C-alpha positions as a printed Julia matrix, in Angstrom:
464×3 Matrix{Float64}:
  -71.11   -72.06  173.86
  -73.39   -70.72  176.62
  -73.96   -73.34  179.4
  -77.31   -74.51  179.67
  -78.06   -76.55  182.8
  -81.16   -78.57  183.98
  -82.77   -80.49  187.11
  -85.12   -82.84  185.99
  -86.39   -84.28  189.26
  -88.94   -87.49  189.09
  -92.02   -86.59  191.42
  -92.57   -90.34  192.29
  -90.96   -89.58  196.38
  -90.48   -86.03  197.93
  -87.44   -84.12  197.56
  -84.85   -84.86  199.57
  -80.99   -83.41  200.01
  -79.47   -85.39  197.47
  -81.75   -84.12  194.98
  -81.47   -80.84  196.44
  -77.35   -80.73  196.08
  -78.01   -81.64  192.39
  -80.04   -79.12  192.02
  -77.38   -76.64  193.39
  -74.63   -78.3   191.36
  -76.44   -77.7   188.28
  -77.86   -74.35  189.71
  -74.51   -72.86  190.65
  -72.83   -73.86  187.03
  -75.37   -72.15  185.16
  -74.82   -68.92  187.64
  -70.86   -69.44  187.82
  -71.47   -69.02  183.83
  -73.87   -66.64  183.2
  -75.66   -69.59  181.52
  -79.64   -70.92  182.22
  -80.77   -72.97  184.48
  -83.98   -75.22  183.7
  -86.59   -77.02  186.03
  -87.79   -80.07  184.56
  -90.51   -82.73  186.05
  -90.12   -85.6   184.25
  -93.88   -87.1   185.68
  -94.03   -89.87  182.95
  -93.94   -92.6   185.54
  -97.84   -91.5   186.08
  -98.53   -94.45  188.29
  -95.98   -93.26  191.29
  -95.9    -89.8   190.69
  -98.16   -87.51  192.7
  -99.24   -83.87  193.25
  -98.07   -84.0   196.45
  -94.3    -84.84  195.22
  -94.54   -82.02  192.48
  -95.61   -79.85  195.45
  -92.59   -80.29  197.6
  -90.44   -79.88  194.2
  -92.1    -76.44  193.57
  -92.25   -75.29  197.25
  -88.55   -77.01  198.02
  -87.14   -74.69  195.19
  -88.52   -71.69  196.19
  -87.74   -71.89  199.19
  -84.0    -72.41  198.7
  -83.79   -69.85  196.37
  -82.84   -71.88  193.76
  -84.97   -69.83  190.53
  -85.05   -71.17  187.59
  -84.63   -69.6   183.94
  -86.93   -71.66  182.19
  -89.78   -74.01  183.46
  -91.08   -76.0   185.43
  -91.57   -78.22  182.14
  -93.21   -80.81  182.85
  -92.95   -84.38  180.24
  -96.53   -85.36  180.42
  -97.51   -82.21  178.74
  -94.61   -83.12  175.74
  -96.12   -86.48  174.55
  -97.5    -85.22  171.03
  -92.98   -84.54  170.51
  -91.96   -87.35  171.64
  -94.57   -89.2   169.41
  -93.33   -87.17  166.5
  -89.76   -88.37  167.22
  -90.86   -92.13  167.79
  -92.67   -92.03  164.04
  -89.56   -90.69  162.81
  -87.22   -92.77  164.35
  -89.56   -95.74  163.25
  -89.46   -94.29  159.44
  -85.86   -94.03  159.15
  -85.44   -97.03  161.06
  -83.76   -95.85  164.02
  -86.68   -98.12  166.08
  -88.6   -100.71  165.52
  -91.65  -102.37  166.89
  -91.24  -105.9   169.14
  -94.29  -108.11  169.53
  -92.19  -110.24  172.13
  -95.07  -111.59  174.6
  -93.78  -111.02  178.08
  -93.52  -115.17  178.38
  -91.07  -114.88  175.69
  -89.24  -112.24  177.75
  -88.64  -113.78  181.2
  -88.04  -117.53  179.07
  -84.92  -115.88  176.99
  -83.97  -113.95  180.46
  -84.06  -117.42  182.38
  -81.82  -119.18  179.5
  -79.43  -116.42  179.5
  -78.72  -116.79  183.66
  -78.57  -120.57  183.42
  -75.55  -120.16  180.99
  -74.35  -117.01  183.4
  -74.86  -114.58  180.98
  -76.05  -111.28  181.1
  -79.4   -111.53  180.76
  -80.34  -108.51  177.77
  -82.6   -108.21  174.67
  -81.26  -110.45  172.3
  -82.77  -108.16  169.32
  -84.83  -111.02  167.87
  -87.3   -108.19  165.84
  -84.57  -106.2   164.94
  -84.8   -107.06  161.67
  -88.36  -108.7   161.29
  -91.07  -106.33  159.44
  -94.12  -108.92  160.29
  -96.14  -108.24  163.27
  -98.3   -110.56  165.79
 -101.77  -110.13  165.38
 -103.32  -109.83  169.62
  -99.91  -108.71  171.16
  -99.72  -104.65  171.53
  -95.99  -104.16  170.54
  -93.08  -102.04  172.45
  -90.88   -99.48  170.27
  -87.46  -100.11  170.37
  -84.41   -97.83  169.8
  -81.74   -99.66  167.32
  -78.6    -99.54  169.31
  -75.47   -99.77  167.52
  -74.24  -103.3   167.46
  -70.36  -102.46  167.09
  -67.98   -99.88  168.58
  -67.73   -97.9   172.04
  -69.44   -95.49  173.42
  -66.73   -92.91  175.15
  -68.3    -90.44  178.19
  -65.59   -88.12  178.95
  -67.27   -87.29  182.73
  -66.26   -84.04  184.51
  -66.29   -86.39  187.76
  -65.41   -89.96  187.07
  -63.02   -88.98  184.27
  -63.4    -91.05  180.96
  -66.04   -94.47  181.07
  -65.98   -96.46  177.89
  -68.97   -98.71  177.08
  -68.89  -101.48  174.35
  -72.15  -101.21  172.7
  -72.34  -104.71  172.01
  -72.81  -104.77  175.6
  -75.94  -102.61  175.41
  -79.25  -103.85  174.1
  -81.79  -102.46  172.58
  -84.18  -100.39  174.79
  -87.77   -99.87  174.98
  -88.38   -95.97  174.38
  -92.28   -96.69  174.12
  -94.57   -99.29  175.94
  -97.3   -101.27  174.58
  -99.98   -98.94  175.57
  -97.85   -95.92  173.35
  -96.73   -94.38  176.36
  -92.71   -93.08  176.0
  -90.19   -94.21  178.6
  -87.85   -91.99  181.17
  -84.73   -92.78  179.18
  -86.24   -91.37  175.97
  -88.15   -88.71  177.08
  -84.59   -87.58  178.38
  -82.75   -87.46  175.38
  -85.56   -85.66  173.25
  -86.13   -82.91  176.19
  -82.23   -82.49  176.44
  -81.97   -82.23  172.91
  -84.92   -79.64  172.19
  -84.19   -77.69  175.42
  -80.68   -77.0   174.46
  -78.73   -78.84  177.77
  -74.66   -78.1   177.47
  -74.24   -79.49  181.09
  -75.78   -82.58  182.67
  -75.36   -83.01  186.77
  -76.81   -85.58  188.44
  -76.21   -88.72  190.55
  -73.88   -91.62  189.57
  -76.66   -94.12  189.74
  -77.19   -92.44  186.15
  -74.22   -93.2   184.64
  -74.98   -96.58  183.04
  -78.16   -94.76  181.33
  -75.82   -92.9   179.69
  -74.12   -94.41  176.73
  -77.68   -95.88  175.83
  -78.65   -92.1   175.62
  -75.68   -90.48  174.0
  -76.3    -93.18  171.28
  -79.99   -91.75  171.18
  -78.79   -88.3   171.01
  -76.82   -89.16  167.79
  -79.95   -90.4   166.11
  -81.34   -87.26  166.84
  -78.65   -85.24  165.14
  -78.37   -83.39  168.43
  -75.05   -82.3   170.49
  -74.18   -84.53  173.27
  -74.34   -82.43  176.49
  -71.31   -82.87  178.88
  -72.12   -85.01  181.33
  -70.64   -85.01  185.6
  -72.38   -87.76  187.53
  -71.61   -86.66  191.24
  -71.54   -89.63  194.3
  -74.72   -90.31  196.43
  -74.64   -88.9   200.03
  -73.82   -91.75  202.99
  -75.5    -91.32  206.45
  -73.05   -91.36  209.35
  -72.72   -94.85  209.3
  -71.77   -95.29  205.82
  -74.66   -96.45  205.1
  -77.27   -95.21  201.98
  -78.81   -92.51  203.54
  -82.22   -92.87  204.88
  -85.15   -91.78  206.6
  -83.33   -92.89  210.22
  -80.3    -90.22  208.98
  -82.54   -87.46  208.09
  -83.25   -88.18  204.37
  -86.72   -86.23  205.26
  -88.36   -83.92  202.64
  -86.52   -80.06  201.89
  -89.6    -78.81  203.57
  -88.89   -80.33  206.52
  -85.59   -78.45  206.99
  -87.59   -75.65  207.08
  -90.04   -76.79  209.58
  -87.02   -77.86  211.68
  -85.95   -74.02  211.14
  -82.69   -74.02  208.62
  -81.96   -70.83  206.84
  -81.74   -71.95  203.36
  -78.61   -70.31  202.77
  -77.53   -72.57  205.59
  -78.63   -75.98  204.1
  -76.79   -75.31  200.79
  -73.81   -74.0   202.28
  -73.82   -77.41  203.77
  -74.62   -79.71  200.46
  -72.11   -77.85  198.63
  -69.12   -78.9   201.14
  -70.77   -82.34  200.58
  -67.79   -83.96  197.79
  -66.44   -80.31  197.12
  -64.27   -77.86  198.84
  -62.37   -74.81  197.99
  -59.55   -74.63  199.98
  -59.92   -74.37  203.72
  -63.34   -72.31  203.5
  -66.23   -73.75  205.58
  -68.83   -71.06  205.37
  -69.84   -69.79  201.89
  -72.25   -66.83  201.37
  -74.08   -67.34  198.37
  -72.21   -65.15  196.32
  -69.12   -66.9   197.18
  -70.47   -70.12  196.29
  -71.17   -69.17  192.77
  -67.86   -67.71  192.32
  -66.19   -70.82  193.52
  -67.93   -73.46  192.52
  -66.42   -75.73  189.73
  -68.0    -79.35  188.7
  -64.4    -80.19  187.9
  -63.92   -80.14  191.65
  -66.03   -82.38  192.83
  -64.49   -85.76  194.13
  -65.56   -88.91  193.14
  -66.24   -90.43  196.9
  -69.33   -90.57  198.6
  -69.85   -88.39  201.4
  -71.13   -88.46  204.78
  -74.24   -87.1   206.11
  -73.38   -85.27  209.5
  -76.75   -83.45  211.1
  -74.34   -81.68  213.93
  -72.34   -80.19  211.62
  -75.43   -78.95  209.69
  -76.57   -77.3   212.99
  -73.43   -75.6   213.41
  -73.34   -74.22  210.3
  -77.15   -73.04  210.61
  -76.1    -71.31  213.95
  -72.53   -69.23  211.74
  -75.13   -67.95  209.22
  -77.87   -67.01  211.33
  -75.11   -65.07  213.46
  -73.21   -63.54  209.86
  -76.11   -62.82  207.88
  -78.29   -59.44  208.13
  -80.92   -59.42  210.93
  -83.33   -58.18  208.75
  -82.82   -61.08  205.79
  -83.66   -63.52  208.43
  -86.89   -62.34  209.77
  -88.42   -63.39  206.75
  -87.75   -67.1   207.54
  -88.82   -66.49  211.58
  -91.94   -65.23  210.91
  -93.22   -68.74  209.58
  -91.86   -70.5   213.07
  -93.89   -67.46  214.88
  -96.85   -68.11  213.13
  -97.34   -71.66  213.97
  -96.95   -70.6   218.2
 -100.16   -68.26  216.85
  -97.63   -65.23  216.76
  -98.41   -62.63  214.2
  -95.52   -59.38  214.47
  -95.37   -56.75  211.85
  -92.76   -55.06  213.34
  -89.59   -56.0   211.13
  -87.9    -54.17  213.04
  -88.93   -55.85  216.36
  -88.31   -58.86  214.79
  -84.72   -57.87  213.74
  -83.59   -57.03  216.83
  -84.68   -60.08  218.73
  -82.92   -62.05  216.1
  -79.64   -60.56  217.33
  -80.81   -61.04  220.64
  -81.32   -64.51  220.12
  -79.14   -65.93  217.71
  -75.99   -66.68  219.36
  -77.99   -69.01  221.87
  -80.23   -71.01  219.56
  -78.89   -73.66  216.35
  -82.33   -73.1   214.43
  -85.28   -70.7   213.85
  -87.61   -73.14  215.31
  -85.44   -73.4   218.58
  -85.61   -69.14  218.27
  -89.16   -68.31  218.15
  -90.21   -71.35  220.79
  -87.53   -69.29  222.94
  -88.69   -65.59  222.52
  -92.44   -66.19  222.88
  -92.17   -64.27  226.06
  -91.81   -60.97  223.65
  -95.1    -60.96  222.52
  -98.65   -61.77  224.06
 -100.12   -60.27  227.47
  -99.16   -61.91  230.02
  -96.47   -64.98  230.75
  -97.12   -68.48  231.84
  -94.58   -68.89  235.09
  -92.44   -71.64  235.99
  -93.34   -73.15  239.16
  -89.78   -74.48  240.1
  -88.41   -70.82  238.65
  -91.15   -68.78  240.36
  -90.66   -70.42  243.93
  -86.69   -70.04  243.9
  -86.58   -66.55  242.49
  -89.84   -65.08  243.55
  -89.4    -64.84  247.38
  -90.97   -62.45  249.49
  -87.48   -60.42  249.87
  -87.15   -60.8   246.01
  -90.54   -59.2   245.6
  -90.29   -56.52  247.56
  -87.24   -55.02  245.25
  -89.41   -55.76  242.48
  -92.38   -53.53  243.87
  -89.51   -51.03  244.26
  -88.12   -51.2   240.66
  -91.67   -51.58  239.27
  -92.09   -48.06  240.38
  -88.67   -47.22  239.07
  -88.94   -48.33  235.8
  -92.59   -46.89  235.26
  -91.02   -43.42  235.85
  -88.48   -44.08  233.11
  -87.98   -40.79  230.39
  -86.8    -43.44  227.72
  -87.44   -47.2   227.92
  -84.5    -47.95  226.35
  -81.68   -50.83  227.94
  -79.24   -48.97  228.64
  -81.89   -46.23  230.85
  -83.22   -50.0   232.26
  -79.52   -51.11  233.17
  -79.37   -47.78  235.49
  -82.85   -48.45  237.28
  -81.38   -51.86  238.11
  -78.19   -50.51  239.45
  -79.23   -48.04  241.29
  -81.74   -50.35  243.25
  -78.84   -53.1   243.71
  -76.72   -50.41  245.4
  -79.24   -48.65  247.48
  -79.72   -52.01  248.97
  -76.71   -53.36  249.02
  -77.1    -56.65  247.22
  -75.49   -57.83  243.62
  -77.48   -57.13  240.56
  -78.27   -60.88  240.15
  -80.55   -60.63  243.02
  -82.64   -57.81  241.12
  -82.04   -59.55  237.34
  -83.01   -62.77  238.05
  -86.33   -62.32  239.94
  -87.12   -60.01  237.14
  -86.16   -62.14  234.74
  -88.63   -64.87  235.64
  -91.62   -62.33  236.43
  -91.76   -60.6   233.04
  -90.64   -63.74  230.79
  -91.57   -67.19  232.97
  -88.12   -68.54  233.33
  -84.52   -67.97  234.18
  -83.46   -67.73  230.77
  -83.13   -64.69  228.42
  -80.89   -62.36  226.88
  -79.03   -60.07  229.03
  -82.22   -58.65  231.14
  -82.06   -55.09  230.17
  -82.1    -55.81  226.28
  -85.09   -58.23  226.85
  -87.2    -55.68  229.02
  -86.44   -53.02  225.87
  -87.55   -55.53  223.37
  -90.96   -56.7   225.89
  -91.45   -52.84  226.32
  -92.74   -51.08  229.02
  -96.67   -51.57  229.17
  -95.83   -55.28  229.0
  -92.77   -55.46  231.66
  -95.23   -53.09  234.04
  -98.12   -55.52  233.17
  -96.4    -58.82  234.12
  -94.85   -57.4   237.07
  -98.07   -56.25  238.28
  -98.92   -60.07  237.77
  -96.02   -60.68  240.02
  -96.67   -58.83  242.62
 -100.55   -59.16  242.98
 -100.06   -63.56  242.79
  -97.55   -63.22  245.99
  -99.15   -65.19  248.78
């Protein structure tokens, strides 16, 4: 049986990582198995969804990588099947219509509690063909009254539900419209699903749906409902942990490559490994695995792993995701291979993209905004005088290239006697603003020579 997968995301909030780590559970299956992978939007709640969720679902995905085989499908555009399915259902009667007025609802619901039981439908037009003239009736599924419903879950292991403990659910409202739990099973159904993921929180929708699926005549996927994610305090995770938008780990300048490497360790390991490539992930990655506990949020350890793959992955791969960080400083470099090499300039002293390109503005533009504290420490008069000196050496260069840089520097230490730090450093803060850079003779090669001559000119000509 080839393994179909889905992620059927509800755009009613943006997407945040425990969506996201769905997604890659049900993302990696499909690749682990040469099987498909579908994006679904299931948008029927049309009250709270919004564009602007179905955005960050679109843009979120892309961003991570995560392509789809088939879709994005999206339910509001599959109402004429499900209302084929409900008139079929109500033919063979599989549903049936309930004129219960909502009074009658919250009166049988209140009865219930007062004798401490749990309040459900008590199936009072199960059986009634007369209707009530004024009151727009709901469509109900008929839910077996007798038996178990068995869901042998790839996480939780086997769940039993007594279906005389579930009722009988609305699958359409008053107004016609179908519900989430319905829409589900008919989409899973038609779409072929082998292999549903998603959170726990599902798990008690799913004996009402299996039940549905049988009415349908359709197989009953396998189903692995993985834990929610905790923050660091154990508590649900929430806006104060970082349960922002997937967006906004890009704006805060993950590689996505990092951010899944991280949700994957979330509940599933292989061994000792830490640090998966995504090729390694796929090849590792079993549902089976996954443990039933809820795990911890931990932003720190996010950061270091965003820091191992921008140092282990290909300069050139990540200038793709820099460029964005560049652009909104108003930096616009089509050099890739500029680009590349100040990523391996800067990587091993920066956690995140964002953090990169704030730190290596000094490579592009004109001229440099100085420190004052760095300027009047570093900039002396003694200080600038070897710089007037090496200004003239380095314009005189054959090659700008470091290691020709390194020499000029050298050479000017020794013929005056002093320690190359008392050359670097006032350099350093002339041609970049600061006292912080890569070692100086890489960062002149990278600012190249009509800039470095430029800003030391700067130098030199704002000495008092």
């Amino acid at each position: 049986m080839a393994v179909v997968t889905r992620f059927a995301p509800s755009p009613t909030g943006l997407l945040h990582i425990g969506g996201v780590r769905t997604a890659l559970f049900s993302w990696l299956y499909a690749r682990r198995h040469g099987g498909k992978f579908i994006l679904r939007v299931e948008d029927t709640d049309r009250e709270r969804s919004t564009d602007e969720a179905v955005r960050v679902i679109l843009e979120g995905m892309q961003w991570l990588g995560l392509d789809a085989d088939e879709g994005p499908y999206y339910q509001t555009r599959r109402f004429d099947r499900y209302r084929e399915v409900l008139a079929q259902w109500l033919a063979e009667g599989k549903a049936y219509r309930c004129y219960c007025t909502k009074e009658e609802l919250e009166q049988l619901r209140a009865e219930q509690m007062a004798r401490k039981e749990k309040p459900r439908y008590d199936g009072r037009w199960r059986d009634r063909t007369d209707t009530r003239p004024g009151v727009e009736p709901v469509i109900r599924f008929k839910n077996p009254l007798e038996g178990e419903v068995v869901v042998e879950d790839s996480v939780h292991g086997r769940v039993v539900f007594k279906n005389s403990e579930l009722d009988d659910l609305v699958i359409a409202r008053g107004d016609g419209t179908p519900t989430y739990n319905f829409c589900v099973v008919v989409d899973d159904a038609d779409m072929g699903v082998t292999h549903v993921i998603r959170g726990d929180d599902h798990l008690n929708n799913t004996p009402r749906q299996m039940n549905m699926l049988a009415a349908l005549g359709a197989q009953v996927p396998r189903y692995a409902h993985v834990p929610m994610i905790l923050g660091p305090d154990g508590a649900k995770l929430s806006k104060r942990h970082g349960a922002v938008s997937v967006l906004q780990y890009e704006e805060d300048g993950y590689l996505p490559d990092a951010l899944l490497n991280y949700l994957v360790r979330l509940g599933w390991s292989h061994g000792d490994q830490e640090i998966f490539t995504r090729a390694e992930m796929i090849a590792a990655f079993d549902i089976a695995d996954v443990n039933k506990a809820a795990s911890a949020f931990n932003p720190e350890k996010l950061l270091w792993l965003n820091q191992q793959h921008m140092m282990k992955a290909e300069p050139a791969s990540v200038v793709r995701y820099l460029k964005p960080h560049l652009a909104r400083l108003g930096i616009e470099c089509a050099d890739d291979a500029l680009l590349a090499k100040i990523v391996v300039a800067q990587r091993e002293r920066v956690k995140t993209l964002k953090e990169m390109a704030q730190n290596s503005r000094y490579f592009f533009g004109e001229g440099v905004e100085l420190d004052p504290k760095a300027a009047a420490k570093h900039l002396t008069p003694e200080a600038l005088a070897l710089l007037g000196q090496l200004r003239a050496s380095l314009a005189g260069l054959g090659e700008w290239t470091a290691a020709a840089v390194h020499a000029a520097l050298e050479a000017l230490a020794a013929t005056h006697s002093v320690g190359l730090g008392k050359v670097a450093q006032p350099l350093r803060v002339a041609v970049t603003g600061n006292t912080i850079s890569p070692p100086i003779d890489q960062t002149l090669e990278l600012i190249g020579r009509v800039r470095v001559l430029a800003r030391l000119d700067a130098a030199l000509a704002a000495a008092p």
